[in-house]
PDB file of C-alpha atoms in Angstrom:
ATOM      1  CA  UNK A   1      -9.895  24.494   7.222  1.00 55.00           C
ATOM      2  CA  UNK A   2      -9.015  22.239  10.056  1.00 74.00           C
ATOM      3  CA  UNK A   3      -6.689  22.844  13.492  1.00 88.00           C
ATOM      4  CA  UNK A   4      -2.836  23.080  13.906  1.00 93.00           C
ATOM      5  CA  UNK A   5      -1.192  19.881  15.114  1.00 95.00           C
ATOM      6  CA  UNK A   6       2.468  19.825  15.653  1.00 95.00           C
ATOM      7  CA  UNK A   7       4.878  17.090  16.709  1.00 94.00           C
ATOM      8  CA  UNK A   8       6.744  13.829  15.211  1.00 94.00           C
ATOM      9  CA  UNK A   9       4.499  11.377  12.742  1.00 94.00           C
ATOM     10  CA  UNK A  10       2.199   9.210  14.734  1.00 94.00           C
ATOM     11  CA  UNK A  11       2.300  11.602  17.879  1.00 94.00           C
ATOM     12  CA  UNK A  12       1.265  15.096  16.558  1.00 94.00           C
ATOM     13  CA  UNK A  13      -0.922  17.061  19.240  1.00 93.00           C
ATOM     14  CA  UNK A  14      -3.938  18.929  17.735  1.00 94.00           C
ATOM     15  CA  UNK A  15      -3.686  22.865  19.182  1.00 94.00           C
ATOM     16  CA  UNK A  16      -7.520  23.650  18.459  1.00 92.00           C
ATOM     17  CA  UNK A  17      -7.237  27.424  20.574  1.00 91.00           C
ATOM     18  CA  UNK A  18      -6.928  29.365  17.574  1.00 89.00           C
ATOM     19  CA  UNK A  19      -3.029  31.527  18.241  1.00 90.00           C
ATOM     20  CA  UNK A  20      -3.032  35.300  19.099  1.00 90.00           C
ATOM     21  CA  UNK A  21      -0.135  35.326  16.355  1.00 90.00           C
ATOM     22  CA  UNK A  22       0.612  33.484  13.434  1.00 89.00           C
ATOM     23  CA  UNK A  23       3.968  34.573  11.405  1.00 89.00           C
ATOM     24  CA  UNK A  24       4.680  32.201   8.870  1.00 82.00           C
ATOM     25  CA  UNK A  25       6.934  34.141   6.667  1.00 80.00           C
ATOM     26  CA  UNK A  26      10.067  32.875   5.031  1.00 76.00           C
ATOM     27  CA  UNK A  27      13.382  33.427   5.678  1.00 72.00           C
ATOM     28  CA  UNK A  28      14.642  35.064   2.312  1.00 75.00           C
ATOM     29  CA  UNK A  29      18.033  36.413   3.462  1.00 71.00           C
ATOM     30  CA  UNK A  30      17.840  39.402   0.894  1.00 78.00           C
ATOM     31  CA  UNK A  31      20.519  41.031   0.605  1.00 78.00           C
ATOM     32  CA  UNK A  32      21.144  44.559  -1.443  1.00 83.00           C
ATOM     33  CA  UNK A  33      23.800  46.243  -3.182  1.00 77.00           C
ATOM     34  CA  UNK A  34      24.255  49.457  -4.425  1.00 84.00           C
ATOM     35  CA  UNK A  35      26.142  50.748  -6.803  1.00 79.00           C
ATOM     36  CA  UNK A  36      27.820  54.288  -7.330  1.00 79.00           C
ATOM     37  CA  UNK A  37      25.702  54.979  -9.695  1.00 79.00           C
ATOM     38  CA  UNK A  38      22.816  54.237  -7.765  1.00 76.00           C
ATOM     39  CA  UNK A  39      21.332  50.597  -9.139  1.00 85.00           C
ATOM     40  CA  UNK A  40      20.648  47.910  -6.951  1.00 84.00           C
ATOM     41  CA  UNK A  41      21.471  44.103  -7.080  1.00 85.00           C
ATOM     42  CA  UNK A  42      19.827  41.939  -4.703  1.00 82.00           C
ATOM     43  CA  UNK A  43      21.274  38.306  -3.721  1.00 75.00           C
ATOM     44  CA  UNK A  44      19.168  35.953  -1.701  1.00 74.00           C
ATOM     45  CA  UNK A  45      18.710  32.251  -1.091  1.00 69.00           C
ATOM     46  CA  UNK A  46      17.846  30.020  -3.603  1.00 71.00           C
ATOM     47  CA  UNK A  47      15.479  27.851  -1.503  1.00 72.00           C
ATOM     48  CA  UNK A  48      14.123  30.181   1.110  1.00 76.00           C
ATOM     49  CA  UNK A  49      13.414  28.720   4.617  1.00 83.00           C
ATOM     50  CA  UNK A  50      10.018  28.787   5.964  1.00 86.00           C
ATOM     51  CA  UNK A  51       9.617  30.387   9.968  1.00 91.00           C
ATOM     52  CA  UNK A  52       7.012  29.699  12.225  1.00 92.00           C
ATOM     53  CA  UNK A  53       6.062  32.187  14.925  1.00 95.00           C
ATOM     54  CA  UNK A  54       3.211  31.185  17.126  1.00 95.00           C
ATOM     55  CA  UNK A  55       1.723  33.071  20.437  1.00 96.00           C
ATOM     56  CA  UNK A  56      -1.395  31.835  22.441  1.00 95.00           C
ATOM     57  CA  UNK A  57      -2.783  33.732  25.834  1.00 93.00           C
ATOM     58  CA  UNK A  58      -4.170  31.644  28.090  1.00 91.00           C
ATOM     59  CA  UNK A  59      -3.729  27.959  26.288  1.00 94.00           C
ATOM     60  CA  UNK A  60      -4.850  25.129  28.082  1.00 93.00           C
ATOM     61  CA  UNK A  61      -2.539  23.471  29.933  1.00 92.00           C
ATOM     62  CA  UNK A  62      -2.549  20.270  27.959  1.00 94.00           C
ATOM     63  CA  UNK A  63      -1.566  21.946  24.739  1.00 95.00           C
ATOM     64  CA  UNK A  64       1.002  24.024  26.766  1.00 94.00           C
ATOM     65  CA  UNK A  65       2.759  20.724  28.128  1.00 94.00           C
ATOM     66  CA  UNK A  66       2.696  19.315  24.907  1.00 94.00           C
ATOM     67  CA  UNK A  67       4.192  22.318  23.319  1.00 95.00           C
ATOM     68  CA  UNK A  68       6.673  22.538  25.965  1.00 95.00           C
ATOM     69  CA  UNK A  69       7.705  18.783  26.102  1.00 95.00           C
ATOM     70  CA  UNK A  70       8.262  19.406  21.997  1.00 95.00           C
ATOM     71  CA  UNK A  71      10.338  22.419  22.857  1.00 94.00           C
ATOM     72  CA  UNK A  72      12.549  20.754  24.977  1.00 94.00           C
ATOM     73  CA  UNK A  73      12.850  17.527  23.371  1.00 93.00           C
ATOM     74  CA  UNK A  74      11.303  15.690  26.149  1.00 93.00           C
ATOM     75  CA  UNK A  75      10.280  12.776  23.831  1.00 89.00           C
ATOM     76  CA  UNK A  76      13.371  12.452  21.797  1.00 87.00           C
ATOM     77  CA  UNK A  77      12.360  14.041  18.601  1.00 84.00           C
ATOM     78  CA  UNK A  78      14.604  16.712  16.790  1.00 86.00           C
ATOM     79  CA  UNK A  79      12.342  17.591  14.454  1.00 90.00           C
ATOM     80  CA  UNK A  80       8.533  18.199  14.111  1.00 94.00           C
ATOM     81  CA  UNK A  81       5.724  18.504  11.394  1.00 95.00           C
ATOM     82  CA  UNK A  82       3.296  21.192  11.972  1.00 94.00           C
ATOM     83  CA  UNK A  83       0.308  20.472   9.798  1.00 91.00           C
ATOM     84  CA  UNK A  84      -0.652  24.424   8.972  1.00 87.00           C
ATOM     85  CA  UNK A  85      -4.392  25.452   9.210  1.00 85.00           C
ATOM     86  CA  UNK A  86      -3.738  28.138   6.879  1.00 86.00           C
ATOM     87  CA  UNK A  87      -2.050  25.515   4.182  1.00 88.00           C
ATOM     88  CA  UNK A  88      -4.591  24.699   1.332  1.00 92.00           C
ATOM     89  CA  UNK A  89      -1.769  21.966   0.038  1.00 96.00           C
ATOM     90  CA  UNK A  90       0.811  19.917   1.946  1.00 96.00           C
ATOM     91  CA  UNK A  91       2.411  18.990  -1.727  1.00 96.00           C
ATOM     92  CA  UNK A  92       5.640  20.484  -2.678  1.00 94.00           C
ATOM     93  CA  UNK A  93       5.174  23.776  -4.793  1.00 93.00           C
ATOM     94  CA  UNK A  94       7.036  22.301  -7.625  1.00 95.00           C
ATOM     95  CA  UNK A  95       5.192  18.690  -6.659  1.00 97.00           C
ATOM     96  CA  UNK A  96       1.703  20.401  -6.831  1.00 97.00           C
ATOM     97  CA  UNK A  97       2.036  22.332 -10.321  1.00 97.00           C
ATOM     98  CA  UNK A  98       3.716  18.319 -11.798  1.00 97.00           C
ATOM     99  CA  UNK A  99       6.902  20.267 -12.115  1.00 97.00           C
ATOM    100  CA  UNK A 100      10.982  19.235 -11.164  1.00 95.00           C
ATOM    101  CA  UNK A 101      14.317  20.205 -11.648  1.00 94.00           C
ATOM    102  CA  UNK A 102      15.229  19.090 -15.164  1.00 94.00           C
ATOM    103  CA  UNK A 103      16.865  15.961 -15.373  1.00 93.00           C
ATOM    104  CA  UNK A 104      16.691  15.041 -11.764  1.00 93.00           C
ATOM    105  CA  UNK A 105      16.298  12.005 -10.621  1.00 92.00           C
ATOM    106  CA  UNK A 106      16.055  12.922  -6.781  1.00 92.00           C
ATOM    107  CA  UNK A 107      13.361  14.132  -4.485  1.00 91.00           C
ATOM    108  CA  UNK A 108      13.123  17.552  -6.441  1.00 91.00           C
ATOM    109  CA  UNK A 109      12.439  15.904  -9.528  1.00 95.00           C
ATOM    110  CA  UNK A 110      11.328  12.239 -10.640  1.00 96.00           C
ATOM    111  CA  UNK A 111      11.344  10.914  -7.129  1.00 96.00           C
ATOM    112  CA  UNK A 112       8.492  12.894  -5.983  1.00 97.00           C
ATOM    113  CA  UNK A 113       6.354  10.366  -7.580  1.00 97.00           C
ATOM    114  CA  UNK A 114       6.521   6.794  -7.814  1.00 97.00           C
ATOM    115  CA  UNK A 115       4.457   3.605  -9.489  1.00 96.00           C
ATOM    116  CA  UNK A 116       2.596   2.096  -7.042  1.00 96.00           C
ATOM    117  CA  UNK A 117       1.054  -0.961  -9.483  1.00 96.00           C
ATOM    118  CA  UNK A 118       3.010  -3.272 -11.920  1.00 96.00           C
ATOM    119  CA  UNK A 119       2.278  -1.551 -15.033  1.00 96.00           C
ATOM    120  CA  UNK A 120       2.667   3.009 -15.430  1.00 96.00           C
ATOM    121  CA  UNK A 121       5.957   4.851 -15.793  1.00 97.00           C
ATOM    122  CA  UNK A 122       6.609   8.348 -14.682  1.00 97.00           C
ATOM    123  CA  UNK A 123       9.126  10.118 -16.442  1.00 97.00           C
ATOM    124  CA  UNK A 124      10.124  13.439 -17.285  1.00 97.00           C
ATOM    125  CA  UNK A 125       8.296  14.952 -20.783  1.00 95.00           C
ATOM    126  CA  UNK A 126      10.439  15.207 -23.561  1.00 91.00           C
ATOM    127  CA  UNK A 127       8.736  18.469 -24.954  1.00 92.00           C
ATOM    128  CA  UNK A 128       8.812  20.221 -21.968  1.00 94.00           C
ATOM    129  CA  UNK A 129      11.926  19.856 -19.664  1.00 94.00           C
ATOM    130  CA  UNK A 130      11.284  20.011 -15.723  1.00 96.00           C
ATOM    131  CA  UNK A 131       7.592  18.807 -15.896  1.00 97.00           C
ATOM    132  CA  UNK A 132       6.411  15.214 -15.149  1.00 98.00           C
ATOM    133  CA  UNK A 133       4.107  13.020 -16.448  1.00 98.00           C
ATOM    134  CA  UNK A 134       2.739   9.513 -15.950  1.00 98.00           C
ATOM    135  CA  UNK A 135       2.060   6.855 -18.699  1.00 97.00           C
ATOM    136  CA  UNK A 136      -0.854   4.220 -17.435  1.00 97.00           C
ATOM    137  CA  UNK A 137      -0.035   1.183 -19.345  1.00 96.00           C
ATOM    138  CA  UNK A 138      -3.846   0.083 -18.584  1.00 96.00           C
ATOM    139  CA  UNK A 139      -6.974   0.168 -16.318  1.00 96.00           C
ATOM    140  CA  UNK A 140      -4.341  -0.914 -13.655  1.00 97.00           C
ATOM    141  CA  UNK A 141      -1.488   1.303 -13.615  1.00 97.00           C
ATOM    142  CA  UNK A 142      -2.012   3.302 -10.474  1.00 98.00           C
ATOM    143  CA  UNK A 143       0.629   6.627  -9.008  1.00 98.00           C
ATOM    144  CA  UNK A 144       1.638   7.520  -5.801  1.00 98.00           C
ATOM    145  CA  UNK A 145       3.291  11.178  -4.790  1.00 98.00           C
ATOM    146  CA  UNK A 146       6.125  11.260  -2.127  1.00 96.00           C
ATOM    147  CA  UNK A 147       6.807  14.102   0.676  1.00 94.00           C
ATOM    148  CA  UNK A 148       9.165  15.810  -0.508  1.00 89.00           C
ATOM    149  CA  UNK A 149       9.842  16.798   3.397  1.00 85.00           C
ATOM    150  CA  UNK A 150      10.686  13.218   4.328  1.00 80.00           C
ATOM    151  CA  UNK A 151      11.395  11.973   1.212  1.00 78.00           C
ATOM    152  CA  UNK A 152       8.832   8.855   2.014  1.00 88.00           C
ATOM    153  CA  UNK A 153       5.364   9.101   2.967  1.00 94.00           C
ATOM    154  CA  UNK A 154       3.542  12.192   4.302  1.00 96.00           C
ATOM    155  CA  UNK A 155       2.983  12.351   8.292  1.00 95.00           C
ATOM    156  CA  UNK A 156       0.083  12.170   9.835  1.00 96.00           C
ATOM    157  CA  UNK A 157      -1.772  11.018  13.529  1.00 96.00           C
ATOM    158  CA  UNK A 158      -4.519   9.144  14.248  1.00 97.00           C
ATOM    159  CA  UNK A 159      -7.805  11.708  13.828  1.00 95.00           C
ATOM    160  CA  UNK A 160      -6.253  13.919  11.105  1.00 96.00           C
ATOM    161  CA  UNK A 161      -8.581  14.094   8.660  1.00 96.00           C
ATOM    162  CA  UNK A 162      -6.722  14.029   4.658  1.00 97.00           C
ATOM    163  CA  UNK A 163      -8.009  14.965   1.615  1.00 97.00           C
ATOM    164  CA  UNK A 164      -6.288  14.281  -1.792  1.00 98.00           C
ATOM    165  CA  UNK A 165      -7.654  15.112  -5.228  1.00 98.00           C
ATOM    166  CA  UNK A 166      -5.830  13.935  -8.627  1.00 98.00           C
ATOM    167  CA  UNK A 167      -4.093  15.750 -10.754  1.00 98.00           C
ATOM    168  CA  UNK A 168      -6.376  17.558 -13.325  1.00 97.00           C
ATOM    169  CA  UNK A 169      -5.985  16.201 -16.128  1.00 97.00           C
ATOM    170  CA  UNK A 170      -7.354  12.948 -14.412  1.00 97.00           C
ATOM    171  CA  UNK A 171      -9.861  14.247 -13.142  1.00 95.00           C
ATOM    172  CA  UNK A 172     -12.150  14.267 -16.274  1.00 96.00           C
ATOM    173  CA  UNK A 173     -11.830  10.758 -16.643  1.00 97.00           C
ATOM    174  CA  UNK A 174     -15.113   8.325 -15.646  1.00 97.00           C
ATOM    175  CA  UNK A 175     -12.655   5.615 -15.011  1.00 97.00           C
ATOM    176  CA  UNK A 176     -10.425   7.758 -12.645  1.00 98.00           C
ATOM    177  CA  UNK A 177     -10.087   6.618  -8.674  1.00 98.00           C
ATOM    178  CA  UNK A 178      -8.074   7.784  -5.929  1.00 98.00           C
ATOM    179  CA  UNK A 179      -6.699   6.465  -2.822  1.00 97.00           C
ATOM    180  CA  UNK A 180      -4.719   7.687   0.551  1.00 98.00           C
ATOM    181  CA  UNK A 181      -3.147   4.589   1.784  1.00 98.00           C
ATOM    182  CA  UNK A 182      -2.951   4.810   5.565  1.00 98.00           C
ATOM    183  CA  UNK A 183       0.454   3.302   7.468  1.00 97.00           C
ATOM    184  CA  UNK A 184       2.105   2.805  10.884  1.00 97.00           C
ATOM    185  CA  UNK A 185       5.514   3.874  11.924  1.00 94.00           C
ATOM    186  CA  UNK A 186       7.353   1.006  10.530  1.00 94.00           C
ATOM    187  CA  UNK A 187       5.607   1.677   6.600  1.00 94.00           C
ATOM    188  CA  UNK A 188       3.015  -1.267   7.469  1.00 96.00           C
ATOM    189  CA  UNK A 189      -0.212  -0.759   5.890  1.00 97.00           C
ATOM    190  CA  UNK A 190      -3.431  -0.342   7.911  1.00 98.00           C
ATOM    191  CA  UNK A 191      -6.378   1.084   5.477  1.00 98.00           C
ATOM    192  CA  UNK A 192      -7.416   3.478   2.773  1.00 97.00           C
ATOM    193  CA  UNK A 193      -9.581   5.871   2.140  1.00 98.00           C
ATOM    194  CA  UNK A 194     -10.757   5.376  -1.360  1.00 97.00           C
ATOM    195  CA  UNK A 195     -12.620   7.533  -3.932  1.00 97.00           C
ATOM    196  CA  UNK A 196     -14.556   6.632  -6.846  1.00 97.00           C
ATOM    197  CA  UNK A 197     -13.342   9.623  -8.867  1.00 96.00           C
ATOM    198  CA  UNK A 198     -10.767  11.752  -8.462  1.00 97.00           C
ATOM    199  CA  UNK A 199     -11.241  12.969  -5.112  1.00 98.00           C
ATOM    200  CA  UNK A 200     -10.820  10.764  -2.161  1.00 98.00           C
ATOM    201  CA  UNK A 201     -11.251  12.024   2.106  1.00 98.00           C
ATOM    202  CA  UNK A 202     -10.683   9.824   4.939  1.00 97.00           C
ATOM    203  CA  UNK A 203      -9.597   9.922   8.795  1.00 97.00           C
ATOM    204  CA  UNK A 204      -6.418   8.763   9.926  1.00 97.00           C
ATOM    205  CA  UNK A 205      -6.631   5.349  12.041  1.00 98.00           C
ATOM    206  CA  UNK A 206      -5.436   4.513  15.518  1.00 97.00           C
ATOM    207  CA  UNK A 207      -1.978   3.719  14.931  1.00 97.00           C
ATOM    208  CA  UNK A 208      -1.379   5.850  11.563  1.00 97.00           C
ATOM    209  CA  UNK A 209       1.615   7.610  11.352  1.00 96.00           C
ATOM    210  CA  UNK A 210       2.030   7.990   7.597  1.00 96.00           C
ATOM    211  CA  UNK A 211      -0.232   8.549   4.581  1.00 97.00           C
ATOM    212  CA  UNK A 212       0.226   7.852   0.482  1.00 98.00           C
ATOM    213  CA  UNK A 213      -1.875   9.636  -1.523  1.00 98.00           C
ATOM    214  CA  UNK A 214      -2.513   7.679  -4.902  1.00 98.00           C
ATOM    215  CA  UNK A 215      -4.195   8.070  -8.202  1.00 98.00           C
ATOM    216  CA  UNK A 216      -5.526   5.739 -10.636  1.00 98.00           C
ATOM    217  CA  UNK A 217      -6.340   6.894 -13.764  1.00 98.00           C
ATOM    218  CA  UNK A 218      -8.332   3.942 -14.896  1.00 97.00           C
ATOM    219  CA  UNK A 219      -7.278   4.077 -18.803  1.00 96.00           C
ATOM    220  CA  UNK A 220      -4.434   4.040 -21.013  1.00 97.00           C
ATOM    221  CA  UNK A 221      -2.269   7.204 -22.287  1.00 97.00           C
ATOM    222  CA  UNK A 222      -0.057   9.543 -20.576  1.00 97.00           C
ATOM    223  CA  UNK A 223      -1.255  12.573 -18.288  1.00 96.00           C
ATOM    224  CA  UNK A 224       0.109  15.579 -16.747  1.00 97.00           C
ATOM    225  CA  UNK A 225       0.961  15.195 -12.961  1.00 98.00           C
ATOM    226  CA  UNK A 226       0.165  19.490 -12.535  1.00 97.00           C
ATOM    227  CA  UNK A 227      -2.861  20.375 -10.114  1.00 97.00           C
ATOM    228  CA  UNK A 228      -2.398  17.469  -7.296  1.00 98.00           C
ATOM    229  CA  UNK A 229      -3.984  18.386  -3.809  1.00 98.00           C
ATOM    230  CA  UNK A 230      -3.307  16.947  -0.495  1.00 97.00           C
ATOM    231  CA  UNK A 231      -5.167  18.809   2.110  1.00 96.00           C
ATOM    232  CA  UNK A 232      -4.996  18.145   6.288  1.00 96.00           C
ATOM    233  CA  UNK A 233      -8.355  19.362   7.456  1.00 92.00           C
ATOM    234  CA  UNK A 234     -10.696  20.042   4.797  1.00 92.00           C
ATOM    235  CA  UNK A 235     -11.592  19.187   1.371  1.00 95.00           C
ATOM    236  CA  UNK A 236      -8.345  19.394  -1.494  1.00 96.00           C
ATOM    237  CA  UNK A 237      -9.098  21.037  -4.313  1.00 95.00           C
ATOM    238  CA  UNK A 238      -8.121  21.400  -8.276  1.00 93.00           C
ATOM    239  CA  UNK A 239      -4.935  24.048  -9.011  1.00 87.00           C
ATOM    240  CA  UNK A 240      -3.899  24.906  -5.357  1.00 94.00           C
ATOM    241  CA  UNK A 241      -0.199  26.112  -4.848  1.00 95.00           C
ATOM    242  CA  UNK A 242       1.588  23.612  -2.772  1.00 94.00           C
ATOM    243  CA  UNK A 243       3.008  24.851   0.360  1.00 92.00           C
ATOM    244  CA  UNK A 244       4.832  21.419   1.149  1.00 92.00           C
ATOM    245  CA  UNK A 245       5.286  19.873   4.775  1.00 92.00           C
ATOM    246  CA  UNK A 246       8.753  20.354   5.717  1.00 90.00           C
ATOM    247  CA  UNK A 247      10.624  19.057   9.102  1.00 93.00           C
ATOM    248  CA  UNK A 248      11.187  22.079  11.414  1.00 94.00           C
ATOM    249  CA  UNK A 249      12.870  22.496  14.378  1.00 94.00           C
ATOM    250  CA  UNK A 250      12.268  24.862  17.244  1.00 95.00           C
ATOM    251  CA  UNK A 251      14.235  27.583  17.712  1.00 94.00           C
ATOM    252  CA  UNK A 252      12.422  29.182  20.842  1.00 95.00           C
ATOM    253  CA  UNK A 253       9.956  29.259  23.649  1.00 95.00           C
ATOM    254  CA  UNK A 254       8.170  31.438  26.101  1.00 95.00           C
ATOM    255  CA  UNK A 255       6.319  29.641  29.106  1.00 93.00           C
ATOM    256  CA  UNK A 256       4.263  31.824  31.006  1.00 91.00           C
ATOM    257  CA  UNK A 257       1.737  31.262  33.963  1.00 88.00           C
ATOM    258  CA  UNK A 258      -1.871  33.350  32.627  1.00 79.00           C
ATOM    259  CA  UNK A 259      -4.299  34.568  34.873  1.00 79.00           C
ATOM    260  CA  UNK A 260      -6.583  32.469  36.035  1.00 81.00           C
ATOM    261  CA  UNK A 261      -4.279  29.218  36.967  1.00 82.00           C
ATOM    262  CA  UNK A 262      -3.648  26.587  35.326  1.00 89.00           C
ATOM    263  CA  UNK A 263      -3.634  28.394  32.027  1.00 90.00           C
ATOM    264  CA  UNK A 264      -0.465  29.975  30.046  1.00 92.00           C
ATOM    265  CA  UNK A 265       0.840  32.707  28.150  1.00 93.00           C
ATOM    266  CA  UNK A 266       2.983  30.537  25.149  1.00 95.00           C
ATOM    267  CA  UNK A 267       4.947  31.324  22.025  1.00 96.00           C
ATOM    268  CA  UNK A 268       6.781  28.890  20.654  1.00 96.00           C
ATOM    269  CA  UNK A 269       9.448  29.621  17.170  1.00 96.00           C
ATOM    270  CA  UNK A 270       9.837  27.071  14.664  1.00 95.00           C
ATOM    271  CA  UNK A 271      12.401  26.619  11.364  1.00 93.00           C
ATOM    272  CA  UNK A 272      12.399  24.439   8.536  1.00 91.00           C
ATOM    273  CA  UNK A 273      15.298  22.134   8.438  1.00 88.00           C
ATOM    274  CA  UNK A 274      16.881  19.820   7.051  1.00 77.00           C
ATOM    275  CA  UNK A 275      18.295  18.193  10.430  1.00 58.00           C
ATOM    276  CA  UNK A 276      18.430  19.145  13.438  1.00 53.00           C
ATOM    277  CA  UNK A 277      21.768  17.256  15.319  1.00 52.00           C
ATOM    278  CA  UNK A 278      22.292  17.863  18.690  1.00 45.00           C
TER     279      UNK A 278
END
């Protein structure tokens, strides 16, 4: 399990001063009703919000400026990624188990994915509606997964170390490989980290700001996408639940000189959104 980092792609800070609190609940907006005759019915959102609250005594004062320049927008940036220590997979929950919205052909269903090679197709399985799978025309046809948070490429900063492992039912295979296709700001690419089976680990290069996690199974036939793992920090592993990487926005600050000087008391809240105008 690595550190938090938090900020815009490219720019994240790493926070390694472990917090004095961690919430990271979400926001389900439950709300009950009861009957005269005494039964309940509960209404909530459909796609709960995550929340972020954070609290550090005594942080160092170049985490607490960099926390407090994100707070206040300093640099421009509405919205943040905050790569969670306590996140086993950065995938999308329905992204990680190969799973969509039936007949969707958006970012919560076949869009998640995408061929990154001339031959493959992924496409929606006609026995089972709302999972994915991807056909590999040959030794060639190679996949790519999509953050479902930006709707592009997943963000990173130069030093994050990335982990991705393939899907399961690739993983078996002696011909499978695996990349994670480091990229600047602009989408051009700069290197890979490549793995000669199906799991692949690498460090993000000076002036990465993006990262593609790909698979290759290395032979013909059609596979299930469920069990993908895209871990910031350590090594990803088979059959984790996603947790995704949404953008968030922060909702709140405290800024408060600790004892000894220069150090502060900071707690900063966070949201997921899905903009943040203003």
């Amino acid at each position: 399990m690595g550190n938090l980092w938090i900020g815009p792609p490219g720019a994240m800070t790493e926070i390694d001063q472990a917090a004095r609190s961690f919430d990271r609940g979400a926001d389900l907006n439950v709300t009950e009703f009861r009957s005269l005759g005494g039964r309940i019915t509960v209404t909530r959102s459909q796609v709960p919000a995550r929340r972020l609250k954070l609290a550090w005594d005594l942080l160092a004062p170049v985490h607490a400026r960099a926390l407090d320049r994100i707070a206040r927008r300093v640099d421009g940036s509405t919205t943040v990624y905050v790569v969670d220590p306590a996140a086993g997979n950065v995938l999308g929950a329905a992204q990680a188990a190969g799973r969509g919205d039936a007949g969707a052909t958006g970012i919560t269903g076949l869009a998640q994915w995408f061929r990154t090679s001339a031959t493959g197709t992924v496409a929606e399985s006609t026995t089972v509606p709302g999972t994915y799978v991807f056909t590999s025309a040959d030794a060639t046809s190679s996949v790519a997964w999509r953050s479902t948070g930006t709707t592009s490429n997943f963000p990173v900063s130069p030093g994050i170390s990335v982990s991705f492992r393939a899907p399961t039912a690739f993983a078996p295979l002696p011909t499978c490989t695996t990349n994670i296709d480091f990229k600047d700001a602009t989408g051009t690419y700069l290197s890979s980290a490549f793995g000669a089976g199906p799991l692949a680990s690498g460090t993000a290069p000076a002036g990465a700001a993006f990262a593609t996690p790909t698979a290759k199974p290395g032979a013909a036939g059609t596979w299930s996408l469920a069990g993908a793992c895209l871990t910031y920090g350590g090594t990803a592993a088979d059959g984790v639940p996603g947790d995704g990487l949404p953008p968030m926005s922060v909702t709140g600050y405290t800024d408060n000189p600790g004892r000894p000087q220069p150090y502060r008391s900071f707690s900063i809240d966070l949201v997921e959104v899905s903009g943040a105008a203003g």
